[in-house]
Coordinates of C-alpha atoms in Angstrom, one line a residue:
M1 CA 0.0 0.2 0.0
R2 CA 1.0 3.5 -0.7
P3 CA 0.3 6.7 1.1
S4 CA -2.2 9.0 -0.6
P5 CA -0.9 12.3 -2.3
T6 CA -2.5 14.4 0.8
R7 CA -0.7 12.2 3.4
D8 CA 2.7 12.7 1.5
A9 CA 2.3 16.5 1.2
R10 CA 1.9 16.6 4.8
R11 CA 4.6 14.3 6.1
K12 CA 6.8 15.3 8.9
L13 CA 10.3 13.4 9.2
I14 CA 10.8 11.9 12.6
S15 CA 14.2 12.2 13.8
V16 CA 15.9 8.9 14.5
A17 CA 16.9 10.3 17.9
A18 CA 13.3 10.2 18.7
I19 CA 12.8 6.9 17.7
S20 CA 15.9 5.6 19.4
A21 CA 14.7 7.3 22.7
A22 CA 11.6 5.5 22.4
L23 CA 13.3 2.1 21.7
L24 CA 15.5 2.6 24.5
A25 CA 12.9 3.5 26.8
G26 CA 11.5 0.0 26.4
M27 CA 14.5 -1.8 27.6
T28 CA 14.5 -3.3 31.1
T29 CA 17.8 -2.0 32.0
T30 CA 20.2 0.9 30.7
V31 CA 22.4 0.6 27.8
A32 CA 25.1 3.2 28.7
A33 CA 27.7 0.8 28.0
Q34 CA 26.3 0.3 24.4
T35 CA 27.2 3.9 23.3
S36 CA 30.9 3.2 23.4
T37 CA 30.8 -0.2 21.8
S38 CA 30.4 -1.5 18.4
S39 CA 28.8 -4.7 19.1
P40 CA 25.3 -5.1 20.8
S41 CA 26.7 -8.4 22.2
T42 CA 28.8 -6.4 24.7
S43 CA 25.6 -4.8 26.1
T44 CA 24.6 -5.9 29.5
A45 CA 20.8 -4.8 28.9
T46 CA 18.0 -7.0 28.6
E47 CA 15.9 -6.2 25.5
K48 CA 12.4 -6.7 24.8
A49 CA 13.4 -6.1 21.0
D50 CA 16.7 -6.1 19.4
V51 CA 18.0 -2.5 19.5
T52 CA 21.5 -2.1 17.7
P53 CA 24.0 0.8 17.9
A54 CA 22.8 1.4 14.4
A55 CA 19.5 2.1 15.5
Q56 CA 20.5 4.9 17.9
A57 CA 22.2 7.2 15.2
A58 CA 20.8 10.4 16.1
A59 CA 21.2 12.4 13.0
A60 CA 19.6 10.8 9.9
P61 CA 15.7 11.5 9.4
A62 CA 13.4 8.4 9.3
E63 CA 9.6 8.2 8.7
R64 CA 9.2 4.5 8.8
L65 CA 9.7 1.4 11.1
I66 CA 11.2 -2.0 10.1
V67 CA 9.3 -4.6 11.9
G68 CA 10.8 -8.1 12.1
Y69 CA 8.4 -10.7 13.1
K70 CA 9.3 -14.3 14.6
S71 CA 9.3 -17.0 12.1
G72 CA 5.9 -18.6 13.4
A73 CA 3.8 -15.2 13.5
A74 CA 1.3 -15.1 10.7
E75 CA 2.4 -11.3 10.0
A76 CA 5.9 -12.8 9.0
K77 CA 4.4 -14.3 6.0
S78 CA 1.0 -12.6 5.2
N79 CA 1.0 -9.1 4.0
K80 CA -2.6 -8.9 5.0
A81 CA -1.8 -9.9 8.4
A82 CA 1.1 -7.5 8.7
D83 CA -1.3 -4.6 7.4
A84 CA -3.9 -5.6 10.1
D85 CA -1.5 -5.7 12.6
A86 CA -0.2 -2.3 11.9
E87 CA -3.6 -0.8 11.8
A88 CA -4.5 -2.5 15.1
K89 CA -1.3 -1.1 16.9
G90 CA -1.9 2.3 15.6
K91 CA -5.3 2.4 16.7
K92 CA -4.3 1.3 20.2
A93 CA -1.7 4.3 20.0
G94 CA -4.2 6.6 18.5
E95 CA -2.1 6.9 15.4
D96 CA -2.6 6.1 11.6
L97 CA 0.0 3.4 10.8
D98 CA 0.2 1.8 7.4
F99 CA 2.0 -1.3 6.1
Q100 CA 4.0 -0.5 3.1
R101 CA 5.6 -3.5 1.8
R102 CA 7.7 -6.6 2.7
L103 CA 11.5 -6.3 2.6
G104 CA 13.6 -9.1 1.0
T105 CA 14.6 -10.2 4.5
G106 CA 10.7 -10.9 5.4
A107 CA 10.6 -7.8 7.7
A108 CA 7.6 -5.4 7.4
L109 CA 8.0 -1.7 6.3
V110 CA 5.4 0.4 8.5
D111 CA 4.7 4.0 7.8
L112 CA 4.4 6.1 10.8
G113 CA 2.2 8.6 9.6
A114 CA 2.3 12.3 9.4
E115 CA 2.8 15.0 12.2
L116 CA 4.2 12.5 14.9
K117 CA 5.7 13.7 17.9
K118 CA 8.3 12.1 20.1
A119 CA 5.5 10.8 22.6
D120 CA 3.5 9.3 19.7
V121 CA 6.5 7.6 18.4
A122 CA 7.2 6.0 21.8
D123 CA 3.6 4.9 22.1
V124 CA 3.8 3.2 18.6
I125 CA 7.0 1.4 19.5
A126 CA 5.7 0.4 22.8
Q127 CA 2.8 -1.5 21.1
Y128 CA 5.5 -3.5 18.9
Q129 CA 7.8 -4.0 21.6
A130 CA 5.0 -5.4 23.9
D131 CA 3.8 -8.1 21.1
P132 CA 5.8 -11.3 21.9
Q133 CA 5.6 -12.1 18.0
V134 CA 7.9 -9.2 17.2
A135 CA 11.6 -9.9 17.1
Y136 CA 12.8 -6.5 16.5
V137 CA 11.7 -3.0 15.5
V138 CA 14.2 -0.4 14.2
P139 CA 14.0 2.9 12.2
D140 CA 14.1 3.0 8.5
R141 CA 17.1 5.4 8.3
L142 CA 17.7 7.6 5.5
N143 CA 21.4 7.2 4.4
K144 CA 23.4 9.7 2.6
P145 CA 26.7 9.1 0.3
Q146 CA 29.8 9.4 2.3
A147 CA 32.1 10.7 -0.4
D148 CA 35.3 12.7 0.5
P149 CA 34.8 16.4 0.5
N150 CA 35.8 18.0 -2.8
D151 CA 38.2 20.4 -1.3
T152 CA 41.1 20.3 -3.6
E153 CA 43.9 20.0 -0.8
Y154 CA 41.9 17.3 1.4
S155 CA 44.2 14.5 0.2
K156 CA 46.8 16.2 2.1
Q157 CA 44.9 16.1 5.5
W158 CA 45.9 12.7 6.7
D159 CA 45.3 14.0 10.4
L160 CA 41.6 13.9 9.7
F161 CA 41.2 10.5 7.8
E162 CA 44.1 8.2 7.7
S163 CA 43.2 4.9 9.6
T164 CA 46.6 4.8 11.3
A165 CA 46.9 7.9 13.2
G166 CA 44.1 10.2 11.8
M167 CA 41.4 11.6 14.1
R168 CA 38.6 9.7 12.3
V169 CA 36.8 13.0 11.5
P170 CA 34.7 12.0 8.3
G171 CA 32.7 9.5 10.2
A172 CA 31.5 12.1 12.6
W173 CA 30.3 14.7 9.8
S174 CA 27.2 12.5 9.1
T175 CA 26.1 13.3 12.8
S176 CA 27.5 16.9 13.2
T177 CA 29.3 19.7 11.4
G178 CA 29.6 22.3 14.1
S179 CA 26.4 24.2 13.4
G180 CA 25.6 26.7 15.9
V181 CA 28.7 26.7 17.7
T182 CA 31.3 29.5 18.1
V183 CA 34.9 29.1 18.7
A184 CA 37.3 31.7 20.2
V185 CA 40.8 31.4 18.8
I186 CA 43.0 33.3 21.2
D187 CA 46.0 33.9 19.2
T188 CA 47.8 36.2 16.6
G189 CA 44.3 37.5 15.1
Y190 CA 43.1 36.5 11.7
V191 CA 44.5 37.3 8.2
A192 CA 41.7 37.4 5.4
H193 CA 41.6 33.9 3.7
S194 CA 38.9 33.2 1.4
D195 CA 38.8 29.5 2.6
V196 CA 37.8 30.5 6.2
A197 CA 36.2 33.9 5.7
A198 CA 32.6 32.7 5.4
N199 CA 33.0 31.3 8.9
I200 CA 34.6 34.4 10.7
V201 CA 32.6 36.4 13.1
G202 CA 33.3 39.3 15.2
G203 CA 36.5 39.1 17.6
Y204 CA 38.6 41.6 19.3
D205 CA 42.1 42.7 19.5
F206 CA 43.2 42.7 23.1
I207 CA 46.8 43.7 22.9
S208 CA 47.3 46.9 24.9
D209 CA 51.2 47.3 24.4
T210 CA 51.8 49.1 21.2
A211 CA 55.4 47.5 21.1
V212 CA 53.6 44.1 21.0
S213 CA 50.7 44.8 18.8
V214 CA 52.6 46.5 15.9
D215 CA 49.5 47.8 14.4
G216 CA 49.9 51.2 15.8
D217 CA 47.3 51.1 18.4
G218 CA 46.1 49.6 21.7
R219 CA 42.9 47.5 21.9
D220 CA 40.3 47.8 19.5
S221 CA 37.4 45.7 17.9
N222 CA 39.7 44.8 14.9
P223 CA 41.6 41.4 15.3
A224 CA 43.2 41.6 12.0
D225 CA 46.8 40.0 12.2
P226 CA 49.4 42.5 11.1
G227 CA 52.1 39.9 11.2
D228 CA 54.4 39.1 14.2
W229 CA 57.9 39.1 12.5
Y230 CA 60.9 40.1 14.4
A231 CA 64.5 40.9 13.7
T232 CA 67.7 39.1 15.0
D233 CA 67.7 39.4 18.8
E234 CA 64.7 41.7 18.6
C235 CA 63.0 39.5 21.3
G236 CA 66.2 38.7 23.6
T237 CA 69.6 37.6 23.1
G238 CA 69.7 34.5 21.1
T239 CA 66.2 34.7 20.2
G240 CA 67.4 35.1 16.4
S241 CA 64.9 36.2 13.9
S242 CA 61.5 35.1 12.5
S243 CA 59.0 35.7 9.5
S244 CA 55.3 36.3 10.5
S245 CA 53.7 33.1 11.3
W246 CA 50.1 33.6 10.6
H247 CA 49.5 31.3 13.3
G248 CA 45.8 32.2 14.4
T249 CA 44.9 31.7 10.8
H250 CA 46.4 28.4 10.4
V251 CA 44.6 27.3 13.7
A252 CA 41.4 28.8 12.4
G253 CA 41.6 26.6 9.1
T254 CA 42.0 23.5 10.8
I255 CA 39.1 24.1 13.0
A256 CA 36.4 25.5 10.5
A257 CA 37.8 25.9 7.0
V258 CA 34.9 26.2 4.8
T259 CA 34.5 22.6 3.1
N260 CA 32.9 21.2 0.2
N261 CA 33.8 24.6 -1.8
S262 CA 35.9 22.8 -4.3
K263 CA 39.3 24.7 -3.2
G264 CA 41.6 24.5 -0.4
V265 CA 41.2 22.3 2.9
A266 CA 38.4 20.9 4.9
G267 CA 37.6 22.0 8.5
I268 CA 36.9 19.6 11.1
A269 CA 33.8 21.4 12.3
Y270 CA 33.2 23.5 9.0
N271 CA 29.9 24.9 10.0
A272 CA 31.2 26.2 13.2
K273 CA 32.1 30.1 13.5
I274 CA 35.4 31.5 14.5
S275 CA 35.8 34.6 16.6
P276 CA 39.3 35.6 16.4
L277 CA 40.7 37.1 19.6
R278 CA 44.3 38.9 19.1
V279 CA 46.7 38.3 22.1
L280 CA 49.9 37.4 20.5
G281 CA 52.0 39.9 18.4
K282 CA 55.8 40.7 18.2
C283 CA 57.6 38.6 20.6
G284 CA 54.5 37.0 22.2
G285 CA 51.8 38.3 24.6
Y286 CA 51.1 38.9 27.9
D287 CA 49.0 37.0 30.6
S288 CA 46.8 40.1 31.2
D289 CA 45.7 40.3 27.7
I290 CA 45.2 36.5 27.5
I291 CA 43.0 36.5 30.9
D292 CA 40.8 39.4 29.6
A293 CA 40.4 37.5 26.3
I294 CA 39.3 34.4 28.2
T295 CA 37.0 36.3 30.3
W296 CA 35.4 38.1 27.1
A297 CA 35.2 35.1 25.1
S298 CA 33.2 33.3 27.5
G299 CA 30.8 35.9 28.0
G300 CA 32.3 37.7 30.8
T301 CA 32.7 41.5 31.5
V302 CA 35.9 43.2 30.8
S303 CA 36.0 47.0 31.6
G304 CA 36.3 49.1 28.6
I305 CA 35.3 46.5 26.1
P306 CA 31.8 46.2 24.7
A307 CA 29.9 43.1 25.6
N308 CA 30.7 40.0 23.5
T309 CA 27.8 39.3 21.1
N310 CA 29.5 36.0 19.9
V311 CA 30.1 34.2 23.0
A312 CA 32.2 31.1 22.4
K313 CA 31.2 27.4 23.5
V314 CA 35.0 26.5 23.2
I315 CA 38.2 28.5 23.5
N316 CA 41.4 27.2 21.7
M317 CA 44.7 28.4 23.2
S318 CA 47.4 27.2 21.1
L319 CA 50.0 29.4 23.2
G320 CA 51.8 28.9 26.4
G321 CA 55.1 30.1 28.5
S322 CA 57.2 28.5 31.0
G323 CA 56.1 28.3 34.7
A324 CA 53.2 26.7 36.4
C325 CA 49.7 28.1 35.9
T326 CA 49.1 31.1 38.0
S327 CA 46.1 31.9 40.4
A328 CA 45.2 34.8 38.0
T329 CA 45.2 32.7 34.9
Q330 CA 43.3 30.1 36.7
T331 CA 40.8 32.4 37.9
A332 CA 40.0 33.3 34.5
I333 CA 39.7 29.9 33.3
N334 CA 37.4 28.8 36.3
G335 CA 35.1 31.7 35.3
A336 CA 34.9 30.6 31.7
V337 CA 34.2 27.1 32.4
N338 CA 31.6 28.2 35.0
R339 CA 29.9 30.1 32.3
G340 CA 29.8 26.7 30.3
T341 CA 32.8 27.4 27.9
T342 CA 35.3 24.5 27.5
V343 CA 38.8 25.4 27.5
V344 CA 41.4 23.5 25.4
V345 CA 45.1 24.4 25.5
A346 CA 48.4 23.1 23.9
A347 CA 50.9 21.0 26.1
G348 CA 53.8 22.8 24.8
N349 CA 56.8 22.1 22.3
D350 CA 59.6 21.6 24.7
N351 CA 59.8 17.6 24.9
D352 CA 59.4 18.3 28.6
N353 CA 56.9 17.9 31.5
A354 CA 53.8 19.9 30.6
S355 CA 53.6 20.7 34.5
K356 CA 56.1 23.2 34.0
Y357 CA 54.3 25.4 31.6
S358 CA 51.0 27.7 31.4
P359 CA 48.3 27.3 30.5
A360 CA 49.0 23.5 30.1
S361 CA 49.3 23.0 33.8
C362 CA 46.1 24.9 34.6
S363 CA 43.1 23.1 36.0
N364 CA 39.7 22.9 34.3
V365 CA 41.3 22.9 30.9
I366 CA 41.7 20.0 28.0
T367 CA 45.6 19.7 27.8
V368 CA 46.5 18.4 24.4
A369 CA 49.8 16.5 23.2
A370 CA 50.8 15.9 19.8
T371 CA 51.2 12.9 17.8
G372 CA 52.8 12.4 14.5
R373 CA 51.7 10.5 11.3
S374 CA 52.8 7.1 12.7
G375 CA 50.6 7.7 16.0
S376 CA 53.5 8.1 18.4
R377 CA 54.2 11.2 20.4
A378 CA 55.8 13.8 18.3
S379 CA 59.4 14.2 19.4
Y380 CA 58.9 17.8 20.3
S381 CA 55.6 17.4 22.4
N382 CA 55.5 17.8 26.0
Y383 CA 53.9 15.1 28.1
G384 CA 53.2 14.0 31.7
S385 CA 50.2 13.2 33.9
I386 CA 48.5 16.6 33.5
V387 CA 48.1 15.9 29.5
D388 CA 44.5 14.8 28.9
I389 CA 44.3 13.8 25.2
S390 CA 46.7 13.5 22.3
A391 CA 45.8 14.5 18.8
P392 CA 47.6 14.9 15.4
G393 CA 50.0 17.7 15.8
G394 CA 52.4 16.4 12.9
D395 CA 56.2 15.7 12.9
M396 CA 57.9 17.2 9.9
S397 CA 61.4 15.8 10.9
T398 CA 60.7 12.7 8.5
A399 CA 58.8 14.6 5.7
T400 CA 57.1 17.9 5.3
A401 CA 53.9 16.2 4.3
N402 CA 53.7 14.6 7.8
G403 CA 52.9 18.0 9.1
I404 CA 49.3 19.7 9.5
Y405 CA 48.1 21.4 6.4
S406 CA 46.0 24.5 6.7
T407 CA 45.3 27.9 5.8
L408 CA 48.2 30.6 5.9
N409 CA 49.5 33.8 4.1
S410 CA 52.6 34.1 2.0
G411 CA 53.9 37.3 3.4
T412 CA 57.2 37.2 5.3
K413 CA 56.4 40.4 7.1
T414 CA 53.1 41.9 6.3
A415 CA 50.2 40.1 4.6
S416 CA 50.7 39.2 1.0
T417 CA 48.4 36.7 -1.1
E418 CA 46.7 33.7 0.9
S419 CA 48.2 30.4 0.9
Y420 CA 48.2 26.9 2.6
A421 CA 51.2 25.3 4.4
Y422 CA 52.4 22.5 6.7
Y423 CA 53.0 23.4 10.3
Q424 CA 53.9 21.0 13.3
G425 CA 53.3 21.5 17.1
T426 CA 51.0 21.1 19.8
S427 CA 49.6 24.3 18.4
M428 CA 48.3 22.2 15.6
A429 CA 47.0 19.5 17.7
T430 CA 44.9 21.7 19.9
P431 CA 42.6 22.8 17.3
H432 CA 41.8 19.1 16.3
I433 CA 40.2 18.8 19.9
V434 CA 38.7 22.3 19.6
G435 CA 37.1 21.1 16.4
L436 CA 35.7 18.0 18.1
V437 CA 34.4 19.7 20.9
A438 CA 32.5 22.1 18.4
L439 CA 31.2 19.0 16.9
M440 CA 30.0 17.5 20.2
K441 CA 28.3 20.9 21.3
S442 CA 26.5 21.1 17.8
A443 CA 25.2 17.4 18.2
N444 CA 24.3 17.9 21.9
P445 CA 24.1 21.5 23.3
S446 CA 23.4 20.6 26.7
L447 CA 26.9 19.2 27.4
T448 CA 29.0 20.7 30.2
P449 CA 32.8 21.2 29.9
A450 CA 33.2 18.1 32.1
Q451 CA 31.0 15.9 30.4
I452 CA 32.8 16.9 27.1
E453 CA 36.3 16.2 28.7
S454 CA 34.9 12.9 30.1
A455 CA 33.4 11.8 26.6
I456 CA 36.6 12.8 24.6
K457 CA 38.7 10.5 27.3
T458 CA 36.3 7.7 27.2
N459 CA 35.9 7.4 23.7
A460 CA 39.7 7.8 22.9
R461 CA 41.5 4.9 21.3
A462 CA 45.2 3.6 22.3
L463 CA 47.9 5.3 20.5
P464 CA 49.0 3.4 17.4
G465 CA 52.6 4.2 18.3
T466 CA 54.3 5.0 21.4
C467 CA 54.5 7.5 24.1
S468 CA 57.1 8.1 27.0
G469 CA 56.0 10.4 29.7
G470 CA 52.3 10.3 29.6
C471 CA 50.0 11.3 26.7
G472 CA 46.6 11.1 28.4
A473 CA 43.7 9.1 27.5
G474 CA 45.1 8.2 24.1
L475 CA 44.4 9.4 20.6
A476 CA 41.0 11.1 20.2
D477 CA 38.5 9.4 17.9
A478 CA 35.9 12.0 16.5
T479 CA 33.6 9.5 15.0
K480 CA 33.2 7.4 18.3
T481 CA 33.0 10.6 20.5
V482 CA 30.5 12.4 18.5
Q483 CA 28.1 9.3 18.2
A484 CA 28.3 8.7 21.8
V485 CA 27.2 12.1 23.0
A486 CA 24.8 12.4 19.9
T487 CA 23.0 9.2 21.1
S488 CA 23.3 9.4 25.0
G489 CA 21.3 12.5 25.5
G490 CA 24.1 14.0 27.6
S491 CA 25.4 11.0 29.4
T492 CA 29.0 10.5 28.6
G493 CA 29.3 6.9 29.7
G494 CA 28.5 4.3 32.3
T495 CA 27.5 4.7 35.9
T496 CA 29.1 7.2 38.4
F497 CA 30.1 6.5 42.1
S498 CA 31.2 9.4 44.2
S499 CA 32.2 10.5 47.6
T500 CA 31.8 14.1 48.9
S501 CA 33.0 13.4 52.2
A502 CA 35.8 15.8 53.1
V503 CA 39.3 14.5 54.1
S504 CA 42.0 16.6 55.5
I505 CA 45.4 15.9 54.1
P506 CA 48.3 16.6 56.7
D507 CA 51.1 18.8 55.9
A508 CA 54.3 16.6 55.1
G509 CA 52.2 13.6 56.6
S510 CA 51.0 10.0 56.3
A511 CA 48.8 9.2 53.4
V512 CA 45.1 9.5 54.0
E513 CA 42.4 7.7 52.1
S514 CA 39.0 8.3 51.0
P515 CA 36.6 5.3 50.1
I516 CA 33.9 4.6 47.6
T517 CA 31.9 1.2 47.5
V518 CA 30.9 0.1 44.2
S519 CA 28.2 -2.4 43.9
G520 CA 25.8 -3.7 41.3
R521 CA 28.4 -4.1 38.6
T522 CA 29.3 -7.4 36.7
G523 CA 32.7 -8.4 35.7
N524 CA 35.9 -6.3 35.7
A525 CA 36.3 -2.4 35.8
P526 CA 36.9 -1.0 32.1
S527 CA 40.2 -0.2 30.6
T528 CA 39.0 3.4 30.6
L529 CA 37.8 4.0 34.0
Q530 CA 37.4 7.7 34.7
V531 CA 38.6 8.8 38.1
G532 CA 37.5 12.4 38.9
V533 CA 39.6 14.4 41.8
D534 CA 38.6 17.5 43.4
I535 CA 41.2 18.5 45.8
T536 CA 42.0 22.0 47.3
H537 CA 45.8 22.6 48.0
T538 CA 48.0 25.5 48.1
Y539 CA 50.8 23.7 46.4
R540 CA 49.8 20.7 44.4
G541 CA 53.4 19.6 43.4
D542 CA 53.7 18.3 47.0
L543 CA 50.8 15.7 46.5
V544 CA 51.1 12.1 45.4
I545 CA 47.8 10.6 44.3
D546 CA 46.9 7.1 43.9
L547 CA 43.8 5.1 43.2
V548 CA 43.7 1.6 45.3
A549 CA 41.4 -1.1 43.7
P550 CA 39.6 -3.3 46.0
D551 CA 42.4 -6.1 46.2
G552 CA 45.0 -3.4 47.2
S553 CA 46.4 -2.9 43.8
T554 CA 47.7 0.7 43.3
Y555 CA 47.5 3.1 40.1
R556 CA 49.4 6.2 40.1
L557 CA 47.4 9.1 39.1
K558 CA 49.6 11.9 40.1
S559 CA 53.4 12.1 41.1
S560 CA 54.9 15.0 43.2
S561 CA 56.9 17.7 41.5
T562 CA 59.0 20.6 42.9
S563 CA 58.2 22.8 40.0
D564 CA 54.5 22.5 40.2
S565 CA 53.5 25.4 42.5
A566 CA 50.0 25.8 41.2
D567 CA 47.1 25.5 43.7
N568 CA 44.5 22.6 43.7
V569 CA 43.8 19.5 41.9
S570 CA 40.7 19.3 39.6
A571 CA 41.2 16.6 37.2
T572 CA 39.9 13.6 35.6
Y573 CA 42.3 10.7 35.1
T574 CA 41.9 7.4 32.8
V575 CA 43.2 4.3 34.3
D576 CA 43.3 0.8 32.7
A577 CA 41.5 -1.1 35.6
S578 CA 40.4 -4.0 33.3
S579 CA 42.1 -6.5 35.5
E580 CA 40.2 -5.5 38.7
T581 CA 36.9 -6.7 39.8
A582 CA 34.6 -3.8 39.6
N583 CA 32.6 -4.5 42.7
G584 CA 34.3 -3.6 46.0
T585 CA 35.7 -0.6 48.1
W586 CA 38.0 1.5 45.9
K587 CA 40.1 4.1 47.7
L588 CA 41.6 7.5 46.6
R589 CA 45.0 7.7 48.4
V590 CA 46.7 11.1 48.8
Q591 CA 50.0 12.1 50.4
D592 CA 51.6 15.5 51.1
T593 CA 55.2 14.9 50.7
A594 CA 56.9 18.3 51.7
A595 CA 56.1 20.9 54.4
Q596 CA 54.4 24.2 54.7
D597 CA 51.1 23.5 52.6
T598 CA 47.9 21.7 53.5
G599 CA 44.9 20.6 51.6
T600 CA 41.4 18.8 51.6
I601 CA 40.1 15.9 49.4
N602 CA 36.7 17.7 48.7
S603 CA 35.2 14.9 46.6
W604 CA 36.1 12.2 44.0
K605 CA 34.1 10.0 41.6
L606 CA 34.6 6.7 39.5
T607 CA 32.6 6.7 36.2
F608 CA 32.5 3.1 34.8

């Protein structure tokens, strides 16, 4: 049977997200674990009817259901019986259902009717799920070709698509392209480039020192990059000389270059908008300007600066300097995060522990290390326990084409013609994660910064290569992460057990412990167990933090460091606890190893 022309004319596509929500609602236990696996057999849920991860895809539209009947059912063989069943179930649900045809597998294709809402869909699916003769019910998804973008230089962007060490971005595009999300790029500003221009929105020039700004004035609403070149030793003895980097434009292209425009490169979140905030000029930029840029980008108030009409959901800071995070910078970051903005920062390019650098060592940020084309930590990339995640940053020591290709300008001092070039650095890795965050926020706007960080870590894959020193949870996987947050309605993985009982940490004293009892789990803990820690301390470098499993095994979360003078520990660590039984009493063990500073374990949590 075919729907009448009138019915077709008033058809309203029902999103697969709505259908999936109804399917999931009919299950007797949660399927949170399923969102991060590729096989339904790994789910611990007991299903009334089969619900595969494919049925949970949130982006494609659907207007029909595919209903599989058990072999003994009359509806499995008779079109008349299947039609009568659809009509009866629709009547019970108060909807007009219509049997369309029989599929080659024997399943029935059932039209959902016009103008159905989420609650209506749930009623219909409930009718099928309650029928013992129904083997499964899934949405009839609308698929689209998954061709590569037609951008002429896309083949050079190994970092997006290569199976070995790419970030698996193309698979995320069927779910999200970054629409509705503004990204603040706190950097050198922006030099006009036709491959990014359509995605640029208003920003600001925060450089107050004219010796640094080199544009002849102080702060103003024009974030144009005039060039940051400097002569020999102009920036200090032994610093040499440098051409203009056009650094902010390269970063912006990686995040949101216009895509499918038959030119140039593809952006990771190519429908997101870029707000360029200029804080770096000749010889660098000051903390004070960066702090104001962070505040303004996230919707905070900065004296003398007009209110921001393009508030950012995520901030990119591909910048840094030596020394631990200061209280001043941390305060700005905390304010941004509290306003709902995710802050992503570069780990640094000194082949050193990132805890010695800022903003890499700040709390409440996602700190990004760089990997090369083989998937190993890039030789220059900083590392350490404060690194949260790794992303492609390129390593041109083997070949130029192993760098990250993006938008640039050919001018050596002042701007000339637009161009493209390979760069390498944690500065290049950071916008990969920022682009991923934009995809996530577009797919699920309700996500908090903490949920975003957790989801990126939980859905990362093991580094294809090697890493010495600590590279976070692994290599970010855009497809897996975006699909997980789009189908989970904001849940980013598993069940959480927490403790909010405060425990004092004695100065230079014995270790203290805070327990959490885990129950109701089956089998072992996951290989990506998330350990969230909130500790107040006036010199966190004094602290050694361990996770203690129920059998007494210990997992080092944080070592002491005499160079880490920042306050507090607010971080989420990823632990491979797959050899440990999940149920039992887990403990957070903390010891202050040096004198003069005290603190408190405020809370901590385990997310399975």
